[in-house]
mmCIF file of C-alpha atoms in Angstrom:
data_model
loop_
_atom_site.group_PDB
_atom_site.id
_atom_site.type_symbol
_atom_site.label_atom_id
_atom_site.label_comp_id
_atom_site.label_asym_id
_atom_site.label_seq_id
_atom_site.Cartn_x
_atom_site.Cartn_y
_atom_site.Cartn_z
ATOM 1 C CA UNK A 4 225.866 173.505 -18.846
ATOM 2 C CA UNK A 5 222.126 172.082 -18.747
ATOM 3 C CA UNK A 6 220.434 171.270 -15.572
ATOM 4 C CA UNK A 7 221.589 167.762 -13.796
ATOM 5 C CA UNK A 8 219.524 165.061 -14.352
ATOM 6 C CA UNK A 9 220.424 162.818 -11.140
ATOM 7 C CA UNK A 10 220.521 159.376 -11.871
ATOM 8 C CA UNK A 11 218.332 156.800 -10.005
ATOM 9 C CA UNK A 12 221.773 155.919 -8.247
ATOM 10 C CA UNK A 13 222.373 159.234 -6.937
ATOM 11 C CA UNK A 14 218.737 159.806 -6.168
ATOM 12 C CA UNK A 15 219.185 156.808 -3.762
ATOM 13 C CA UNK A 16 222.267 158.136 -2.297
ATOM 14 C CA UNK A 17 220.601 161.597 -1.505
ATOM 15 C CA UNK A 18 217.697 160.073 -0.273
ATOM 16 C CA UNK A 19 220.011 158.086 1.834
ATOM 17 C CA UNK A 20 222.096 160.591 3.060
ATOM 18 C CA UNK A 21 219.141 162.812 3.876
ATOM 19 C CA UNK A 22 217.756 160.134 5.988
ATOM 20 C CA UNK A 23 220.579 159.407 8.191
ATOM 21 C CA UNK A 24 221.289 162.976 8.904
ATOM 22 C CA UNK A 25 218.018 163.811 9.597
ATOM 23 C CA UNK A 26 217.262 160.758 11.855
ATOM 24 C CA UNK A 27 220.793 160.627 13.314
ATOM 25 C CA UNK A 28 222.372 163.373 13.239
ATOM 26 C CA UNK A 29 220.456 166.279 13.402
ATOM 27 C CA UNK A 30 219.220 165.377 16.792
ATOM 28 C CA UNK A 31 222.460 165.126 18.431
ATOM 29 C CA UNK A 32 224.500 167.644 16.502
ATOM 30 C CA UNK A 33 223.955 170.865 19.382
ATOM 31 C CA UNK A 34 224.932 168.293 22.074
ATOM 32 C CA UNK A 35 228.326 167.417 19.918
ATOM 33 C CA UNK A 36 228.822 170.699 19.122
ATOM 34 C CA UNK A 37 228.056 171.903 22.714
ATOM 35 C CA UNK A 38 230.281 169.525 24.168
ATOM 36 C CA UNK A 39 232.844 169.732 21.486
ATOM 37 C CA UNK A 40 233.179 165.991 21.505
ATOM 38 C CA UNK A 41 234.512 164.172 18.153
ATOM 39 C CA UNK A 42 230.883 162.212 16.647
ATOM 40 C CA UNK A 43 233.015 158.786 16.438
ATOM 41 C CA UNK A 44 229.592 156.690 16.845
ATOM 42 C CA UNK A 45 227.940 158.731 13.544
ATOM 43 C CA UNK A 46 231.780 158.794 11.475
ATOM 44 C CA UNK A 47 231.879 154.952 12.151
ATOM 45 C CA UNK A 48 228.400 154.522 10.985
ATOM 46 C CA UNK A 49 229.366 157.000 7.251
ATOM 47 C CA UNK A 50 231.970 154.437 6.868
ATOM 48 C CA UNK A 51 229.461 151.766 7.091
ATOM 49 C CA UNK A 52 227.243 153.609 4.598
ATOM 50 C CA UNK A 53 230.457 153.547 2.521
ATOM 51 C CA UNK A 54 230.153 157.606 2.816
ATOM 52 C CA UNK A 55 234.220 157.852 3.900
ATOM 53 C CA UNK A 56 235.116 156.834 0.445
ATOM 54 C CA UNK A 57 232.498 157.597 -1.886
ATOM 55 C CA UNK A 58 234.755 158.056 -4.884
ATOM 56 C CA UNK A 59 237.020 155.498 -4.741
ATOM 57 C CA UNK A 60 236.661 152.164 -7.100
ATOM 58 C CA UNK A 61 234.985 148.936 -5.607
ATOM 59 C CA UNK A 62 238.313 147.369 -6.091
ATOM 60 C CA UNK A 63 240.409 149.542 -3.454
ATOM 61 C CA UNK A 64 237.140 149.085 -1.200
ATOM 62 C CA UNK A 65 235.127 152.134 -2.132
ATOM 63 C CA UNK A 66 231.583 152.977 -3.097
ATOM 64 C CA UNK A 67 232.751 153.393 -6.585
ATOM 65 C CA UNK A 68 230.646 156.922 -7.327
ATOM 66 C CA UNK A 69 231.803 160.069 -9.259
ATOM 67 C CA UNK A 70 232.469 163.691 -7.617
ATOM 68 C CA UNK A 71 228.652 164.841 -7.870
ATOM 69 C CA UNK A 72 227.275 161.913 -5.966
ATOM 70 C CA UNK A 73 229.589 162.717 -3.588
ATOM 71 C CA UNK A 74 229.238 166.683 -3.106
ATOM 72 C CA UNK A 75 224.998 165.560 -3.435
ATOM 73 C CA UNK A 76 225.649 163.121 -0.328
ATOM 74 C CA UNK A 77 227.819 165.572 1.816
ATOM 75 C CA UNK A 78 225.212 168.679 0.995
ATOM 76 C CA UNK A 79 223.489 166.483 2.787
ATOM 77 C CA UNK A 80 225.088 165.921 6.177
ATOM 78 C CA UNK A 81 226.232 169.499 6.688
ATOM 79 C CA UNK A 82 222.291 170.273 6.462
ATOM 80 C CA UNK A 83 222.099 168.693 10.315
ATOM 81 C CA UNK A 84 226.194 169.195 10.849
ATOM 82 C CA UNK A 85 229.110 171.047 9.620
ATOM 83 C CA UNK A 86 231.317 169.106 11.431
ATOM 84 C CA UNK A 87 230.361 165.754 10.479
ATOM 85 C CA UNK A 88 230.817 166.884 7.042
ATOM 86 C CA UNK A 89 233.899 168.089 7.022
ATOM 87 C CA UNK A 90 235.198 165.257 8.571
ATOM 88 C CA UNK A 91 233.750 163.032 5.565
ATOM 89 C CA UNK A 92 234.788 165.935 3.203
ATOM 90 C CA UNK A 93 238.942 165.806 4.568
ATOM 91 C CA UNK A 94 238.804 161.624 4.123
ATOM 92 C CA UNK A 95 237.556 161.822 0.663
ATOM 93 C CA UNK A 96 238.864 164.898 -0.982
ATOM 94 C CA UNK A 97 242.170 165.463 0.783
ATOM 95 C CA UNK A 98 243.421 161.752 1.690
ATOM 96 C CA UNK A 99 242.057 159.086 -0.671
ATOM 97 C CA UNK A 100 241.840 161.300 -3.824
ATOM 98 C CA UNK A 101 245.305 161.928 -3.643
ATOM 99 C CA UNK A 102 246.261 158.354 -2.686
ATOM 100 C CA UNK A 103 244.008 157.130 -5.583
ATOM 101 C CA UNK A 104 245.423 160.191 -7.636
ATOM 102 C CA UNK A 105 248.945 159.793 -7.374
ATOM 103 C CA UNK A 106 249.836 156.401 -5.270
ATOM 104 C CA UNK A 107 251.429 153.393 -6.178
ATOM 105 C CA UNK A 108 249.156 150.038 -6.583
ATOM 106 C CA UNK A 109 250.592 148.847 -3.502
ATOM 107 C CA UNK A 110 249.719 151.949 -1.494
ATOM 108 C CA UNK A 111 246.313 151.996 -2.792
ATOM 109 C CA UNK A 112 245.858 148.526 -1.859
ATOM 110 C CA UNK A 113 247.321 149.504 1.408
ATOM 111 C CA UNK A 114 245.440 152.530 2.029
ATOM 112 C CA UNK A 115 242.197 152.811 0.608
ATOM 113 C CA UNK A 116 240.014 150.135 1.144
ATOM 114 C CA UNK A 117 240.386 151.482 5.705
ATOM 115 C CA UNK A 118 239.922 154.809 4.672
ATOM 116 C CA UNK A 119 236.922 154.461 2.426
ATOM 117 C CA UNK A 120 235.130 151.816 5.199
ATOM 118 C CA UNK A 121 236.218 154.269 8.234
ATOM 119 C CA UNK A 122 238.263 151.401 9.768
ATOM 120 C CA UNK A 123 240.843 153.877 9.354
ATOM 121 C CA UNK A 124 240.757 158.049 8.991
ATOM 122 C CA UNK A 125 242.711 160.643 7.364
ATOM 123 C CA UNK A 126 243.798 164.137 7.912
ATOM 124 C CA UNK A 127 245.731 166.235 5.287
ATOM 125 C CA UNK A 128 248.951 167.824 6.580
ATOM 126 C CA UNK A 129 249.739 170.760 4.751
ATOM 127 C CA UNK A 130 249.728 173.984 6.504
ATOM 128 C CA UNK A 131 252.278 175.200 9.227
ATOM 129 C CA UNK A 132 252.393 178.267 11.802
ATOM 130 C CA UNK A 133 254.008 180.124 9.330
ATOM 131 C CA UNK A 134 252.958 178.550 5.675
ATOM 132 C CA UNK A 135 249.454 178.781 5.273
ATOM 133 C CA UNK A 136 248.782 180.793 1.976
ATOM 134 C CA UNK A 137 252.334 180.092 1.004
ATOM 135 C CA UNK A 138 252.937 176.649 1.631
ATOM 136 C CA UNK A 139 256.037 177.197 -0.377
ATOM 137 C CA UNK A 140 257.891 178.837 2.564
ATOM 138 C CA UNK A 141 257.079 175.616 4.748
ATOM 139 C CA UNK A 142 260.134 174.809 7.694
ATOM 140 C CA UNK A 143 259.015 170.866 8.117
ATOM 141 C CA UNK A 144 261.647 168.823 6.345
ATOM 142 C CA UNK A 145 262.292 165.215 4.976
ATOM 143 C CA UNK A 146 265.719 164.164 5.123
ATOM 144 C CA UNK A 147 266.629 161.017 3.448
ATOM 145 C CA UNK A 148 268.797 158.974 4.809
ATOM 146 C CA UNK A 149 269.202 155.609 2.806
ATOM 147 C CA UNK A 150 265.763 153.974 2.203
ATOM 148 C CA UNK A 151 264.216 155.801 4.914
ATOM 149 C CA UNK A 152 263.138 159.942 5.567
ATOM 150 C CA UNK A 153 263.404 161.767 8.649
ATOM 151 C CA UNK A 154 261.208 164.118 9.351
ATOM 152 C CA UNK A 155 261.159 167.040 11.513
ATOM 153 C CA UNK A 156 258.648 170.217 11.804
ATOM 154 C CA UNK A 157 255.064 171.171 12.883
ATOM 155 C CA UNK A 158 251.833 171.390 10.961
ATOM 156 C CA UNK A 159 249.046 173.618 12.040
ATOM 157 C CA UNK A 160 245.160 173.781 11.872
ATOM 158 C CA UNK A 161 245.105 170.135 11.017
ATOM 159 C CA UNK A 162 241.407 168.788 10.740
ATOM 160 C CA UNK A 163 240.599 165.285 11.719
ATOM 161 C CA UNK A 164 244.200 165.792 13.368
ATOM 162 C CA UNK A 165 243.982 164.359 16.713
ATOM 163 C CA UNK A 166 241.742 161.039 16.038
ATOM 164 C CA UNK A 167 243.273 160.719 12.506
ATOM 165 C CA UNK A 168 245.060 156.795 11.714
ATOM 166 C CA UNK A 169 246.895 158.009 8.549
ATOM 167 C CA UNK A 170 248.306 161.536 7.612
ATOM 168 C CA UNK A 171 248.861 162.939 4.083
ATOM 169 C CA UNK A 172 252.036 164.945 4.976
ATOM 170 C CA UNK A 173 254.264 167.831 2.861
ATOM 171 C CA UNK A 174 257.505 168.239 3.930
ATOM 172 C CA UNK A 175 260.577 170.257 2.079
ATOM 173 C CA UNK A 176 263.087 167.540 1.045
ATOM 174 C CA UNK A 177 265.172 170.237 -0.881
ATOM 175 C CA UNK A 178 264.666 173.917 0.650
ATOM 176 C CA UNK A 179 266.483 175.595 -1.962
ATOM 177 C CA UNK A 180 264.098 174.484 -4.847
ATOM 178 C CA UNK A 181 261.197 176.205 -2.981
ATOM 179 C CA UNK A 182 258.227 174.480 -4.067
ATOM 180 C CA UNK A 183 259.685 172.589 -6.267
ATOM 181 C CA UNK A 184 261.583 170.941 -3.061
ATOM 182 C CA UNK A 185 258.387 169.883 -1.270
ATOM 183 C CA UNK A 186 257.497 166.029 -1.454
ATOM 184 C CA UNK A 187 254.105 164.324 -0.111
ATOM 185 C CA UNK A 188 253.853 160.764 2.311
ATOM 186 C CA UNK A 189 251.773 158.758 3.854
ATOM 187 C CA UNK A 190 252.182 158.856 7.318
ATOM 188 C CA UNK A 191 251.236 156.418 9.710
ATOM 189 C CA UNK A 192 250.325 158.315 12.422
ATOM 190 C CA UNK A 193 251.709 156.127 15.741
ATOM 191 C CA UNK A 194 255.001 155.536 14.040
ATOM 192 C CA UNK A 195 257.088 156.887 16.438
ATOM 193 C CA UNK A 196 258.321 160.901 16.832
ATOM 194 C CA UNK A 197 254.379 161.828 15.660
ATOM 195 C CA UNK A 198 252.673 163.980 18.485
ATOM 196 C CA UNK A 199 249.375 165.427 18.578
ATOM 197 C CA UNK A 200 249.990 169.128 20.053
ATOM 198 C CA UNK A 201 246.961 171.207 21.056
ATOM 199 C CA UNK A 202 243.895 171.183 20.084
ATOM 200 C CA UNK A 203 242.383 174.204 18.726
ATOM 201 C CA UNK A 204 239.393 176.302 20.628
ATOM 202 C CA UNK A 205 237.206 177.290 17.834
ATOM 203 C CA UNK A 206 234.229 179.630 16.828
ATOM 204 C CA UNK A 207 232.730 176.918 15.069
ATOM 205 C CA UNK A 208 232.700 173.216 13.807
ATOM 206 C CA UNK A 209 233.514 172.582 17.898
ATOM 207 C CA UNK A 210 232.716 168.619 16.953
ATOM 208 C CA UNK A 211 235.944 168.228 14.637
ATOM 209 C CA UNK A 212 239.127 167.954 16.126
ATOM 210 C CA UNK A 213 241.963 170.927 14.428
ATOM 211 C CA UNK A 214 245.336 170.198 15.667
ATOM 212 C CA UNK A 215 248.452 170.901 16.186
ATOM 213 C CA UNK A 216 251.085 168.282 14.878
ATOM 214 C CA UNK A 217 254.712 167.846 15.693
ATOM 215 C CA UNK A 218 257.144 165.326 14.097
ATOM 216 C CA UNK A 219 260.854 164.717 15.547
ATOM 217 C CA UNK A 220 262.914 162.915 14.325
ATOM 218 C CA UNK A 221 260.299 160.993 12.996
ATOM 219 C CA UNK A 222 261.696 157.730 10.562
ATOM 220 C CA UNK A 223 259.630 156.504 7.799
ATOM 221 C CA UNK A 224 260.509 153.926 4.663
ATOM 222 C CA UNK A 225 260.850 155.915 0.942
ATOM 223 C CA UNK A 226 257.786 153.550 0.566
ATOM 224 C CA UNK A 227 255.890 156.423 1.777
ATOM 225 C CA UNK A 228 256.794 158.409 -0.476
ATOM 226 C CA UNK A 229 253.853 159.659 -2.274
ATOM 227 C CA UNK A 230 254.313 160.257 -6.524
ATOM 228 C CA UNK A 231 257.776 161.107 -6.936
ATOM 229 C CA UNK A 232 260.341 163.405 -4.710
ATOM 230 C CA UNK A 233 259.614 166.634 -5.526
ATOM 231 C CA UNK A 234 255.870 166.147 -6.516
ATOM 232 C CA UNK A 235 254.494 167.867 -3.460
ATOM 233 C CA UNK A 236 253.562 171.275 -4.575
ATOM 234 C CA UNK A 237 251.708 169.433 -7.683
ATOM 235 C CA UNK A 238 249.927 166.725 -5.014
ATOM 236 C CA UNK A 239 248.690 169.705 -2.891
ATOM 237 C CA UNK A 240 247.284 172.033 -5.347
ATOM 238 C CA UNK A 241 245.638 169.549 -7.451
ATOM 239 C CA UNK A 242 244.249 167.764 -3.923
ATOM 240 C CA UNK A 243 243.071 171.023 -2.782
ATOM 241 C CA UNK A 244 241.738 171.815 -5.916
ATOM 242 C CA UNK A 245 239.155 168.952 -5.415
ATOM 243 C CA UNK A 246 238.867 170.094 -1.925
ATOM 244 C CA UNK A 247 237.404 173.300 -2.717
ATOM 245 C CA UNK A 248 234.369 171.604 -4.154
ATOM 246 C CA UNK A 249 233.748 169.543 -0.617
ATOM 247 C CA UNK A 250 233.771 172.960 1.069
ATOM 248 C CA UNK A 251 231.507 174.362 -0.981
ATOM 249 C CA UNK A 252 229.349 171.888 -1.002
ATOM 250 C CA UNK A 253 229.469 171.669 2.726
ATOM 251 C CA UNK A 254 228.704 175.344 2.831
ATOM 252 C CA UNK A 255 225.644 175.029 0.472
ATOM 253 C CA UNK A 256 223.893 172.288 3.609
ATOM 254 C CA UNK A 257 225.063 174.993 5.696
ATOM 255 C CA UNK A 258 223.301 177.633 4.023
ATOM 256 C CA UNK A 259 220.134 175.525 3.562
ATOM 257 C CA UNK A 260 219.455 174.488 7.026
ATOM 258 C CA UNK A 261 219.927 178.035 8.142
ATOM 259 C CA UNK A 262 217.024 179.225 5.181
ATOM 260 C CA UNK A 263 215.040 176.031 6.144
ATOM 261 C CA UNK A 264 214.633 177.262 9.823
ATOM 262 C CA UNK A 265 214.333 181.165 9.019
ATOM 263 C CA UNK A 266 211.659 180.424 6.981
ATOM 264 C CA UNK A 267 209.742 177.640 9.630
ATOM 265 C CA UNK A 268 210.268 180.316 11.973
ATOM 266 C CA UNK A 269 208.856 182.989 10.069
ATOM 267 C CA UNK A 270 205.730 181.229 9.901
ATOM 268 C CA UNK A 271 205.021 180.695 12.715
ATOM 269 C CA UNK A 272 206.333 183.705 14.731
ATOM 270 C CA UNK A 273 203.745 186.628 14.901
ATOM 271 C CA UNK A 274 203.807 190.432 14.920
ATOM 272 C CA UNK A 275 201.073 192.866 14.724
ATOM 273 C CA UNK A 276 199.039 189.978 14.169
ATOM 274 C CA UNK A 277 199.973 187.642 11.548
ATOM 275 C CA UNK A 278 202.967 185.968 11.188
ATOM 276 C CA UNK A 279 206.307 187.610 10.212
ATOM 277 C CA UNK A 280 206.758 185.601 6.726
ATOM 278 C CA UNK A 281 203.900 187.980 5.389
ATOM 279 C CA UNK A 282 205.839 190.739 5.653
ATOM 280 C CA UNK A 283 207.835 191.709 2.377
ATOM 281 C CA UNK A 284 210.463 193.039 3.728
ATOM 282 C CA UNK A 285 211.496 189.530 5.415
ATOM 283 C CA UNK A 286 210.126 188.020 1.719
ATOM 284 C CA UNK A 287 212.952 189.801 -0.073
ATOM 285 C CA UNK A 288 215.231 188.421 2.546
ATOM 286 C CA UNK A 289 214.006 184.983 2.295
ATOM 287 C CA UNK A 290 214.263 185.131 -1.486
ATOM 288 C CA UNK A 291 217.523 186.196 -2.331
ATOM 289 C CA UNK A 292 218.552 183.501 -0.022
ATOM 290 C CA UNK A 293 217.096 181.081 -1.586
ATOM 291 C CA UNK A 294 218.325 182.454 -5.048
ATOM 292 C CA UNK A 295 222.037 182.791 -3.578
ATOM 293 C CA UNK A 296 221.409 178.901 -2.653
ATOM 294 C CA UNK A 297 220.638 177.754 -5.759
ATOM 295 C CA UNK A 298 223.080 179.619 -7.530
ATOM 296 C CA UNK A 299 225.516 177.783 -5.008
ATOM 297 C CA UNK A 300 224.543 174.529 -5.936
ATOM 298 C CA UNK A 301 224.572 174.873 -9.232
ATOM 299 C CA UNK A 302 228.137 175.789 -9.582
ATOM 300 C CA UNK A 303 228.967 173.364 -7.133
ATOM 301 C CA UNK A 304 227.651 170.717 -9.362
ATOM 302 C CA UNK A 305 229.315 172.160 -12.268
ATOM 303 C CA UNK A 306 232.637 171.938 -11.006
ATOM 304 C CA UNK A 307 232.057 168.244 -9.449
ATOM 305 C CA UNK A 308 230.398 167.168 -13.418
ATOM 306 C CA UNK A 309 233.855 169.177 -14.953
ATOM 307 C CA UNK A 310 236.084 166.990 -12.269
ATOM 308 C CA UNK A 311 233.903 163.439 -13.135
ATOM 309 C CA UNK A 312 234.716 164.832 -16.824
ATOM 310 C CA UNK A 313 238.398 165.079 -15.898
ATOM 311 C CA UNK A 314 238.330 169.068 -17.443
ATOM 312 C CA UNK A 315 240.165 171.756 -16.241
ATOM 313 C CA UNK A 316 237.883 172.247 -13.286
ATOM 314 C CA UNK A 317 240.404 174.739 -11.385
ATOM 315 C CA UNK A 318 238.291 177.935 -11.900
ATOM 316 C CA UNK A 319 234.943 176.787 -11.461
ATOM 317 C CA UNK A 320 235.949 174.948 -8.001
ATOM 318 C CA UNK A 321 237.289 178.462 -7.077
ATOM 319 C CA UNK A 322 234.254 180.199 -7.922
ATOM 320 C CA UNK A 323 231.956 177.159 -6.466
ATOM 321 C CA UNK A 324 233.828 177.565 -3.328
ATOM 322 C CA UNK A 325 233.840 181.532 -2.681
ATOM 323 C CA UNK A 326 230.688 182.171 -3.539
ATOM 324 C CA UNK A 327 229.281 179.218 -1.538
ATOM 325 C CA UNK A 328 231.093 180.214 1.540
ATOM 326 C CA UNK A 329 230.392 183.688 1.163
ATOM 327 C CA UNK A 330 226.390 182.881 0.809
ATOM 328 C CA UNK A 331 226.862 180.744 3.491
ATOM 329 C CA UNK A 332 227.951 183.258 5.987
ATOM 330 C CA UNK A 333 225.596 186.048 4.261
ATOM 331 C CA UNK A 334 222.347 183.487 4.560
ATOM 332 C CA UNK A 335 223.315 182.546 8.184
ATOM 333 C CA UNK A 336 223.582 186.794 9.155
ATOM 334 C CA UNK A 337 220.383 187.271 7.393
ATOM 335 C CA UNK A 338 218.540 183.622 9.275
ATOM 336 C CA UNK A 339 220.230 185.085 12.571
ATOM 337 C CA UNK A 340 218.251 188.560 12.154
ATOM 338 C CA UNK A 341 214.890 187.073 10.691
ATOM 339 C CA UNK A 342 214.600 185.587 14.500
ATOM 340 C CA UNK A 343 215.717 188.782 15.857
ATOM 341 C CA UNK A 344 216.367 187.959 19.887
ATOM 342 C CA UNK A 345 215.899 184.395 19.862
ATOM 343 C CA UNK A 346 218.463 183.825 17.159
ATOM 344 C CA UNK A 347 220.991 185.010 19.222
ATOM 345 C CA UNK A 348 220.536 182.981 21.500
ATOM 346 C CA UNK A 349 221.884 178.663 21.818
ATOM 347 C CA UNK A 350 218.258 177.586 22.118
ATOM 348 C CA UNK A 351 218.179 178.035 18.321
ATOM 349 C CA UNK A 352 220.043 176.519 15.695
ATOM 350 C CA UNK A 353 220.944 179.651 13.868
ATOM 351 C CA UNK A 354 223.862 180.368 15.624
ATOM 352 C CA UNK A 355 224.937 177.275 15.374
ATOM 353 C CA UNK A 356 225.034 177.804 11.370
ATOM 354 C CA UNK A 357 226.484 181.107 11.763
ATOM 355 C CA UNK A 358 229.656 179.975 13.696
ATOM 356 C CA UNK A 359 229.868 177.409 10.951
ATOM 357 C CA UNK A 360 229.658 179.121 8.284
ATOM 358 C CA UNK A 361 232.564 181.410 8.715
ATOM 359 C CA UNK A 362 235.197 178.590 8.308
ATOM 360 C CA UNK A 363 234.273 177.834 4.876
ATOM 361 C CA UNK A 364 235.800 181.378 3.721
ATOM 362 C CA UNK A 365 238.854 180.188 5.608
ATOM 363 C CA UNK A 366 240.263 176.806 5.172
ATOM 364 C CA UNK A 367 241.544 174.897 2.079
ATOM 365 C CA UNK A 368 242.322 178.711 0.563
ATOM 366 C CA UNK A 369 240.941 181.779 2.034
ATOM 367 C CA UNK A 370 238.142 183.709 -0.192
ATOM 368 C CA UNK A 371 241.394 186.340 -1.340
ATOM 369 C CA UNK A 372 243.375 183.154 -2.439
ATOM 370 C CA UNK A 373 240.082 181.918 -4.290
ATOM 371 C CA UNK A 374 239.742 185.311 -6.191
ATOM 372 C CA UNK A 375 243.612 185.626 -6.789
ATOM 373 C CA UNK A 376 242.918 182.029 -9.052
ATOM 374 C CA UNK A 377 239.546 182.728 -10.574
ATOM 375 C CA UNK A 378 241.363 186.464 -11.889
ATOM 376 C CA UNK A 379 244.287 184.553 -13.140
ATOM 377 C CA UNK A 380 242.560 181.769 -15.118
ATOM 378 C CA UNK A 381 240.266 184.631 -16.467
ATOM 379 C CA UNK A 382 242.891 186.913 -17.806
ATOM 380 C CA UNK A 383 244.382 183.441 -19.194
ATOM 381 C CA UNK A 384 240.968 182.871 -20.693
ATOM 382 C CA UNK A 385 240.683 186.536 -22.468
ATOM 383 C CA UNK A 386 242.706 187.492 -25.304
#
């Protein structure tokens, strides 16, 4: 694929995104990270920017953009915060693309134009103590009883869990089809028999919430029904499959503000008399993260183009996300050890990148799960 050409729209939008996270976010993002304290004052102001709902059509209240505007915008914000961005990455890849995706008029009409404006957020309710990987063996279940489903289970590792107004939730209604049992709603999350359980203590993104959820007994209308009984499995993958590219993308901002700071700090640190970025061994490092970057973005971009293309993206947001993550959490080692002491230490950012970074090889499909697709679409590919 050639190189990008950004349009003046999305140049505008980057510039835009840079702005406010360098001016308002960067400057508080230790303190909400430090405190781990949800940043509800800098979420309500992305909703303003119309950042909660970037690809979502004017006409369901979104900022009407395509995939790479968005994953240009969000690169942006995880530059000064992970957390932030992941945040703004759950509402738009995991809740309204699959509302937008697979809803009915009415529950777009419902649904979307809170979420995209951040009068409302979302959280993505997938994974349980004991489904993760294989969200085929998942215990929560939907009974239906009339026009109405009651629900009953636990989710796990829920992002955006506890402060979150509306849930997308996967629940077996037929256990013996497997994953062909599972159906997908939209959950209102103070109807009654919801409850938050407790809130994870984590290595990193300490400003968003991950949370436990419970559901008993929990009675919604069949209107919630997302798609069609049974479409669950189908609504996740293809959800998470967009997913992947917010993660990456959230990685690559990672990875950048961890090589921006190495390589301010290299300049300006000494040893033996002249600072440490003269050195070639700390050259090589500085270079190959960059190149690792770059490469990064670029399939990042690819996949977003292939998705705004509606192609078979499923691959190259697999590849975009493990080998983002992976440079993320090899460029924030290599940043840590270019300060040597002092990057070990809470007075510099570094760490703060490092603790990030690790997540992204984790959630919406561990690096093994992201390899186990790209080798299967490959053999596919190869006759």
């Amino acid at each position: 694929m050639s190189i990008v050409k950004l349009t003046e729209e999305q140049e505008l939008i980057q510039k835009t995104a840079r702005d406010f996270s360098v001016n308002k976010i960067k400057p508080v993002a230790a303190m909400y990270d430090r405190e781990g304290r949800f940043p509800k004052e800098i979420i309500d102001k992305l909703g303003e920017l119309g950042f909660l709902g970037i690809m979502v059509p004017e006409e369901y209240g979104g900022s009407g953009f395509d995939c790479l505007t968005y994953v240009i915008a969000l690169e942006e914000i995880a530059v000064s915060c992970a957390s932030t961005a992941i945040i703004m990455s759950v509402n738009n890849s995991l809740v309204c693309d699959p509302i937008l995706a697979f809803g009915s008029e009415k529950q777009k009409r419902s649904y979307l134009p809170d979420l995209s404006t951040g009068r409302r957020l979302g959280c993505f309710a997938l994974s349980e103590p004991e489904a993760g990987s294989d969200p085929a063996s998942m215990r929560t279940s939907a009974v239906r009883k009339g026009k109405s489903y009651i629900i009953n289970g636990s989710k796990s590792w829920i992002t955006n869990g506890a402060e979150a107004d509306t849930g997308i939730l996967f629940a077996a209604t037929d256990h013996s089809k497997k994953h062909h049992g599972i159906s997908a709603f939209i959950i209102d999350m103070d109807t009654p028999g919801v409850k938050i359980g407790k809130l994870e203590h984590k290595l990193g993104i300490k400003a968003s919430s991950t949370a436990q959820i419970f559901f008993e007994d929990c009675k919604v209308p069949d209107t919630a029904l997302l798609g069609e009984e049974g479409d669950g499995f189908k609504i996740a993958m293809a959800t998470l499959d967009g997913g992947r590219i917010g993660v990456a993308a959230q990685a690559v901002g990672i990875a950048r503000a961890a090589l921006e700071e190495a390589a301010r700090y290299s300049k300006e640190r000494k040893a033996f008399g002249k600072p440490i970025s003269n050195f070639q061994g700390l050259q090589f490092m500085i270079a190959d993260m960059a190149t690792r970057i770059e490469a990064s973005r670029l399939l990042t971009w690819q996949s977003a183009v292939m998705k705004d293309r509606k192609e078979n993206y499923l691959k190259k947001s697999a590849m975009a996300k493990l080998f983002s993550s992976e440079t993320a959490m090899w460029v924030t080692t290599k940043a840590i050890q270019i300060h040597g002491g002092y990057g070990y230490t809470v007075d510099y950012p570094v760490e703060r990148f490092f603790r990030d970074a690790k997540i992204t090889e984790i959630y919406e499909g561990t690096s093994e799960i992201q390899r186990n697709v790209i080798a299967r679409e490959t053999l596919k590919e190869i006759q």
